[in-house]
Amino acid sequence: MATIDDVARRAGVAASTVSYVLSGKRSISPATRSRVEAAIAELGYHPHAGARALASARTQVIALMVPLPMAPGTSTLRPDVDVNVLMQFVAGIAPRARSQGYDVLLVTDDDPGAAERVWAGSTADAIIAMSVQAEDPRTEALARAKMPAILIGLPEDPHGLSCVDFDFENAGRLAVRHLAGQGHRHIVMVGPPATTFERRMSFAERIVRGMRETAASAGVKFSVVPTAARRDAVAASLAPVLDRDDRPTALVVHHEAALPSVLDVLRDRDWHIPGDISVVAVAPPSIAEQQAAPLSSIEVPAQAIGATAVDMAMAAIRGEGTSETRLVRASLTDRGSTAKPSA
Amino acid sequence: MATIDDVARRAGVAASTVSYVLSGKRSISPATRSRVEAAIAELGYHPHAGARALASARTQVIALMVPLPMAPGTSTLRPDVDVNVLMQFVAGIAPRARSQGYDVLLVTDDDPGAAERVWAGSTADAIIAMSVQAEDPRTEALARAKMPAILIGLPEDPHGLSCVDFDFENAGRLAVRHLAGQGHRHIVMVGPPATTFERRMSFAERIVRGMRETAASAGVKFSVVPTAARRDAVAASLAPVLDRDDRPTALVVHHEAALPSVLDVLRDRDWHIPGDISVVAVAPPSIAEQQAAPLSSIEVPAQAIGATAVDMAMAAIRGEGTSETRLVRASLTDRGSTAKPSA
DNA sequence: TTGAAAGCGCTAACAT
DNA sequence: ATGTTAGCGCTTTCAA
């Protein structure tokens, strides 16, 4: 492998000059620059990452902590949709990082000490931790090690770390605004079971708040029906609402697992979508598209969140680390499952 | 950050002794060892990865090339590529690498030059390339750079590189043999979308070959129906085949994402499994078990393949690189979704 | 605008 | 069993 000295010799300059041509940190005469560049090309020179890291104290690597969602007790992945969202994040993170000259190191250890290992060993300049839960042991570990770290998700106590997450409140506003704009005056959100709300899961509260406020200011009737996923549970939960004379003309389903059941229930009543009732899902596109009928949906903009996380990591590396929480806005993809309510 | 000299000073030994305690490359007296280990613990010392790489010419990093399956022209993931399988590989690779003291660097660039960048810059000691296609530009790039590389998949011309893959041809034979043995004379494979075949993903070609040959020699009628995953697409793709008078009595589904849709379509026709039609899935057990009815399946042992790839990469790094191709054989798990066809 | 030289923190001969 | 020392290839002062 060619070294910087080989290049320097070949170009008839000092090694430092080659370094400066590469980094652009000082001005180089056009003649010198082109000789150096020629030498680099001829030798197929690539700077040694380790040497660079050692001398500059910068690795140009971002560590990405990805919890492998293994099914408990087995050695197989949990058959969740999780995996799709995970990949979406990666699809947002990796290209953005590359575009800033950074590589991405995958850290899948469940050990919270993994982060420290990576940081203390100067293996990466910053850490992005994915799928942070309400109470996540990794959060404190990251904070304690005082390393540049970004959390994807919103823990109960961020310990002063920066976070990125989906703007659920905005998602709620968006859904209601879309439906109200089509003329709906009565909207029901089919949501996660009551226990989820009782457990102060912030995302559930946030999306409801967004919907409720927008509904109120638009003069739209709105209520929430929490339900378990099983079909009989869904049927039972929805019956009181759907049986009324002034039944809702639109449903917003924020409960992936219950989605098929909801559609079954509607089909049982022989209600057509969107002719008899409009439906919006809050779900990844892969889910929304795969239902019996494709559903208009609000998607978690995982890629945008990933890219944002990278930007925040860069800022943190540069020491511009004002700890902040950024919420990424939702967008609604119309797949034709909503329409003006029939009079 | 503490350095090896800090540790040495604190333990009252030479830096090299600390190094040897860490690497185990020469014997250390128990007394010295424990003093050094104490110093390491007290200082929270972690060796600087770059310095180590520079001095030892080993990065302890494996690069994992994962092509992000983006839908052309969009910024979303292509729905036809099995993200689950991708993650399964990762779930096999990352822990195995860690257990050997290696970290995993994610390389998602579609640029074939990415591999060379990583290798020539001494960013990784070896490269594992996933999802290798029949004719993959990356293959030649890897071979040309003469770096330790393992391909997951089977290109038309491996250019002398080692490969690991699932024995898809064997899987195809197995499926048809199983069904033909039960008396089926007309089998249809429900496969990935046409685009997958057009991109000449070798796995698709190989499983079809295995099925076709076995079918031919058993005198069984056989055809392939490529399809997208969405339910309407599946319904449309299957209709011409299922509507015929001599409809197939068995389906082999090699398309995880489409599996639910296929079952939906059969249910819509009120066809019972296996009474009215037999179904074999080529999918991970978690998927096959989770369907409306548990499906007999042939499993792609993706995790095992990933772990094997790591082992082969290690061997290659150690210079034990006899270029070889390992095909991991299929096995069929009977979950009762196939039966003798009704007359 | 360029060069010379001193490290960065570690490993691996080479000594003892 | 342990210490000494010479680099590994680069960045970045300090000089010119």
mmCIF file of N, CA and C in Angstrom, chain A residues 296-337:
data_model
loop_
_atom_site.group_PDB
_atom_site.id
_atom_site.type_symbol
_atom_site.label_atom_id
_atom_site.label_comp_id
_atom_site.label_asym_id
_atom_site.label_seq_id
_atom_site.Cartn_x
_atom_site.Cartn_y
_atom_site.Cartn_z
ATOM 1 N N SER A 296 -54.570 4.696 2.984
ATOM 2 C CA SER A 296 -53.849 5.951 3.152
ATOM 3 C C SER A 296 -53.240 5.927 4.533
ATOM 4 N N SER A 297 -52.028 6.410 4.632
ATOM 5 C CA SER A 297 -51.394 6.283 5.936
ATOM 6 C C SER A 297 -50.464 7.434 6.247
ATOM 7 N N ILE A 298 -50.249 7.588 7.513
ATOM 8 C CA ILE A 298 -49.228 8.514 7.993
ATOM 9 C C ILE A 298 -48.044 7.661 8.384
ATOM 10 N N GLU A 299 -46.910 7.915 7.782
ATOM 11 C CA GLU A 299 -45.770 7.058 8.019
ATOM 12 C C GLU A 299 -44.765 7.722 8.934
ATOM 13 N N VAL A 300 -44.151 6.888 9.715
ATOM 14 C CA VAL A 300 -43.039 7.354 10.508
ATOM 15 C C VAL A 300 -41.900 7.628 9.535
ATOM 16 N N PRO A 301 -41.488 8.873 9.427
ATOM 17 C CA PRO A 301 -40.460 9.228 8.431
ATOM 18 C C PRO A 301 -39.081 8.810 8.929
ATOM 19 N N ALA A 302 -38.908 7.515 8.961
ATOM 20 C CA ALA A 302 -37.710 6.975 9.602
ATOM 21 C C ALA A 302 -36.431 7.460 8.934
ATOM 22 N N GLN A 303 -36.471 7.564 7.621
ATOM 23 C CA GLN A 303 -35.253 8.006 6.939
ATOM 24 C C GLN A 303 -34.892 9.427 7.309
ATOM 25 N N ALA A 304 -35.898 10.289 7.320
ATOM 26 C CA ALA A 304 -35.629 11.676 7.675
ATOM 27 C C ALA A 304 -35.105 11.770 9.101
ATOM 28 N N ILE A 305 -35.660 10.956 9.970
ATOM 29 C CA ILE A 305 -35.193 10.958 11.355
ATOM 30 C C ILE A 305 -33.729 10.516 11.415
ATOM 31 N N GLY A 306 -33.414 9.499 10.647
ATOM 32 C CA GLY A 306 -32.037 9.012 10.619
ATOM 33 C C GLY A 306 -31.077 10.087 10.136
ATOM 34 N N ALA A 307 -31.459 10.751 9.079
ATOM 35 C CA ALA A 307 -30.596 11.796 8.536
ATOM 36 C C ALA A 307 -30.419 12.919 9.553
ATOM 37 N N THR A 308 -31.493 13.265 10.211
ATOM 38 C CA THR A 308 -31.423 14.306 11.234
ATOM 39 C C THR A 308 -30.487 13.897 12.368
ATOM 40 N N ALA A 309 -30.593 12.630 12.739
ATOM 41 C CA ALA A 309 -29.724 12.139 13.812
ATOM 42 C C ALA A 309 -28.254 12.330 13.423
ATOM 43 N N VAL A 310 -27.946 12.053 12.166
ATOM 44 C CA VAL A 310 -26.563 12.231 11.705
ATOM 45 C C VAL A 310 -26.160 13.705 11.804
ATOM 46 N N ASP A 311 -27.026 14.578 11.353
ATOM 47 C CA ASP A 311 -26.709 16.002 11.423
ATOM 48 C C ASP A 311 -26.442 16.430 12.863
ATOM 49 N N MET A 312 -27.256 15.927 13.749
ATOM 50 C CA MET A 312 -27.076 16.295 15.154
ATOM 51 C C MET A 312 -25.783 15.711 15.699
ATOM 52 N N ALA A 313 -25.455 14.521 15.251
ATOM 53 C CA ALA A 313 -24.198 13.898 15.700
ATOM 54 C C ALA A 313 -23.010 14.737 15.222
ATOM 55 N N MET A 314 -23.080 15.205 13.992
ATOM 56 C CA MET A 314 -22.003 16.044 13.456
ATOM 57 C C MET A 314 -21.833 17.299 14.298
ATOM 58 N N ALA A 315 -22.954 17.902 14.619
ATOM 59 C CA ALA A 315 -22.905 19.109 15.442
ATOM 60 C C ALA A 315 -22.278 18.791 16.793
ATOM 61 N N ALA A 316 -22.654 17.669 17.344
ATOM 62 C CA ALA A 316 -22.117 17.294 18.652
ATOM 63 C C ALA A 316 -20.611 17.088 18.562
ATOM 64 N N ILE A 317 -20.162 16.473 17.486
ATOM 65 C CA ILE A 317 -18.726 16.239 17.304
ATOM 66 C C ILE A 317 -17.972 17.566 17.229
ATOM 67 N N ARG A 318 -18.590 18.507 16.535
ATOM 68 C CA ARG A 318 -17.950 19.821 16.405
ATOM 69 C C ARG A 318 -18.053 20.620 17.697
ATOM 70 N N GLY A 319 -18.673 20.017 18.696
ATOM 71 C CA GLY A 319 -18.772 20.720 19.958
ATOM 72 C C GLY A 319 -19.887 21.732 19.993
ATOM 73 N N GLU A 320 -20.713 21.719 18.950
ATOM 74 C CA GLU A 320 -21.853 22.648 18.941
ATOM 75 C C GLU A 320 -23.030 21.989 19.639
ATOM 76 N N GLY A 321 -22.689 21.207 20.623
ATOM 77 C CA GLY A 321 -23.709 20.344 21.189
ATOM 78 C C GLY A 321 -24.625 20.990 22.179
ATOM 79 N N THR A 322 -25.519 21.847 21.692
ATOM 80 C CA THR A 322 -26.597 22.229 22.588
ATOM 81 C C THR A 322 -27.566 21.073 22.606
ATOM 82 N N SER A 323 -27.700 20.461 23.751
ATOM 83 C CA SER A 323 -28.603 19.326 23.862
ATOM 84 C C SER A 323 -30.021 19.759 23.514
ATOM 85 N N GLU A 324 -30.596 19.081 22.544
ATOM 86 C CA GLU A 324 -31.926 19.486 22.098
ATOM 87 C C GLU A 324 -32.737 18.278 21.686
ATOM 88 N N THR A 325 -34.011 18.454 21.561
ATOM 89 C CA THR A 325 -34.884 17.392 21.061
ATOM 90 C C THR A 325 -35.560 17.879 19.798
ATOM 91 N N ARG A 326 -35.346 17.137 18.731
ATOM 92 C CA ARG A 326 -36.005 17.532 17.482
ATOM 93 C C ARG A 326 -37.090 16.541 17.133
ATOM 94 N N LEU A 327 -38.222 17.047 16.770
ATOM 95 C CA LEU A 327 -39.329 16.180 16.355
ATOM 96 C C LEU A 327 -39.509 16.314 14.851
ATOM 97 N N VAL A 328 -39.497 15.195 14.155
ATOM 98 C CA VAL A 328 -39.603 15.230 12.699
ATOM 99 C C VAL A 328 -41.057 15.093 12.281
ATOM 100 N N ARG A 329 -41.459 15.971 11.384
ATOM 101 C CA ARG A 329 -42.871 16.064 11.013
ATOM 102 C C ARG A 329 -43.345 14.878 10.201
ATOM 103 N N ALA A 330 -44.612 14.615 10.343
ATOM 104 C CA ALA A 330 -45.247 13.507 9.629
ATOM 105 C C ALA A 330 -45.641 13.919 8.217
ATOM 106 N N SER A 331 -45.908 12.924 7.373
ATOM 107 C CA SER A 331 -46.530 13.224 6.090
ATOM 108 C C SER A 331 -47.536 12.122 5.795
ATOM 109 N N LEU A 332 -48.577 12.512 5.087
ATOM 110 C CA LEU A 332 -49.661 11.571 4.829
ATOM 111 C C LEU A 332 -49.607 11.110 3.376
ATOM 112 N N THR A 333 -49.603 9.822 3.179
ATOM 113 C CA THR A 333 -49.619 9.284 1.821
ATOM 114 C C THR A 333 -51.029 8.810 1.484
ATOM 115 N N ASP A 334 -51.554 9.387 0.437
ATOM 116 C CA ASP A 334 -52.935 9.074 0.060
ATOM 117 C C ASP A 334 -52.968 7.825 -0.798
ATOM 118 N N ARG A 335 -53.613 6.788 -0.299
ATOM 119 C CA ARG A 335 -53.772 5.580 -1.101
ATOM 120 C C ARG A 335 -55.237 5.321 -1.419
ATOM 121 N N GLY A 336 -56.015 6.376 -1.280
ATOM 122 C CA GLY A 336 -57.398 6.272 -1.732
ATOM 123 C C GLY A 336 -58.355 5.650 -0.735
ATOM 124 N N SER A 337 -57.996 5.575 0.519
ATOM 125 C CA SER A 337 -58.918 4.962 1.466
ATOM 126 C C SER A 337 -59.728 6.009 2.234
#
